[in-house]
CSV table of C-alpha atoms in Angstrom, one decimal:
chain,number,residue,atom,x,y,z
I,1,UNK,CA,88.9,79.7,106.9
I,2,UNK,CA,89.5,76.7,103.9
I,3,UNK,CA,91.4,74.0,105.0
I,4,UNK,CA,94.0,74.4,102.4
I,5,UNK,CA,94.8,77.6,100.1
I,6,UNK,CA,96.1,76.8,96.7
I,7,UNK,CA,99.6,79.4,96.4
I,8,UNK,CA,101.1,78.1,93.4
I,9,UNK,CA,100.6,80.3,91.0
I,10,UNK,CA,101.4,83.1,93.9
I,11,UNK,CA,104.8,85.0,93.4
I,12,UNK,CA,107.1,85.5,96.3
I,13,UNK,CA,108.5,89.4,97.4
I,14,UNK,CA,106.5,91.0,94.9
I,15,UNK,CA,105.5,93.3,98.4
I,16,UNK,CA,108.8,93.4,99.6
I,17,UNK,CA,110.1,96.6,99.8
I,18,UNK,CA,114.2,96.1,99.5
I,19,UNK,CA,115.0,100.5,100.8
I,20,UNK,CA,112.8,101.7,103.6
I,21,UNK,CA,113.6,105.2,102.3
I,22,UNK,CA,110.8,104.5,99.9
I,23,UNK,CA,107.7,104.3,102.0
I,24,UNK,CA,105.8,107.6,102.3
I,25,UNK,CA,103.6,107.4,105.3
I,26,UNK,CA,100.1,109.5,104.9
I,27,UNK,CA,100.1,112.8,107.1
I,28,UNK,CA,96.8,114.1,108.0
I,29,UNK,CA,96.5,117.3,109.1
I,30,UNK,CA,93.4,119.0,110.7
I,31,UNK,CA,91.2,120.5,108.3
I,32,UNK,CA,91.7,124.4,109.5
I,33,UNK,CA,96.0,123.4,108.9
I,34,UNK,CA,95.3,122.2,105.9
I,35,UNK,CA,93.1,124.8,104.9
I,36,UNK,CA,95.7,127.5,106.1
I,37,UNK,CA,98.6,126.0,104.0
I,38,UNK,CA,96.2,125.2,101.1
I,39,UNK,CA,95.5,128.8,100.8
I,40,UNK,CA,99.8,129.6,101.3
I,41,UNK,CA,100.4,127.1,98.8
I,42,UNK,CA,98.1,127.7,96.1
I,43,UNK,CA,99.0,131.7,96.5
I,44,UNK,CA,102.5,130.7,95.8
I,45,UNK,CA,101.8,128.8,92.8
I,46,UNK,CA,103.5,125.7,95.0
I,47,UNK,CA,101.4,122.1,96.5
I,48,UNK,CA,101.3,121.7,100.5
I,49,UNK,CA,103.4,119.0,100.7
I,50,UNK,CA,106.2,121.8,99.7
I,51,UNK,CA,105.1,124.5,102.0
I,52,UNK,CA,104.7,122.1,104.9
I,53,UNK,CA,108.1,120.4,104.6
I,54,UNK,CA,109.8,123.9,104.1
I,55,UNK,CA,107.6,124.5,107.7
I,56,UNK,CA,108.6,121.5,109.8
I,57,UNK,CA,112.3,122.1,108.3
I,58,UNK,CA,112.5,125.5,109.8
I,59,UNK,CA,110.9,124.2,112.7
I,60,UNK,CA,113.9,121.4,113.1
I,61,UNK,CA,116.7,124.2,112.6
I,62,UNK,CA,115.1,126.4,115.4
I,63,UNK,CA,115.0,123.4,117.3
I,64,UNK,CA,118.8,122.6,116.8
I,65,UNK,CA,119.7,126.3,117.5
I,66,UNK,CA,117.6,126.2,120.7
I,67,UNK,CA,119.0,122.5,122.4
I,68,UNK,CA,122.7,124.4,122.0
């Protein structure tokens, strides 16, 4: 490491992200899921990101219905 590091010219919060709704964390699914809803979605004229949220949606509702 330097002894010193020159920040002036750096800009402060310009990484600082103010709503924490906005960060979109990176799902990776294995390839024979992704392959399986690739095929669904492109079928359906749709992207995966669609066809899996609809998915884990339904998934949440059964869920629900089954902790009653």
């Amino acid at each position: 490491m330097k002894k010193h590091y020159d920040f002036s010219k750096g800009k402060k919060g310009i990484f600082f992200i103010k709503d924490k709704r906005d960060i979109h964390l990176p799902i990776y699914l294995d390839e024979d899921i992704e392959e399986y809803f690739s095929k669904i979605a492109s079928s359906k004229g749709k992207d995966i990101n669609s066809i899996i949220n609809k998915v884990l949606k339904k998934e949440l509702e059964l869920q629900k219905e089954l902790s009653i």
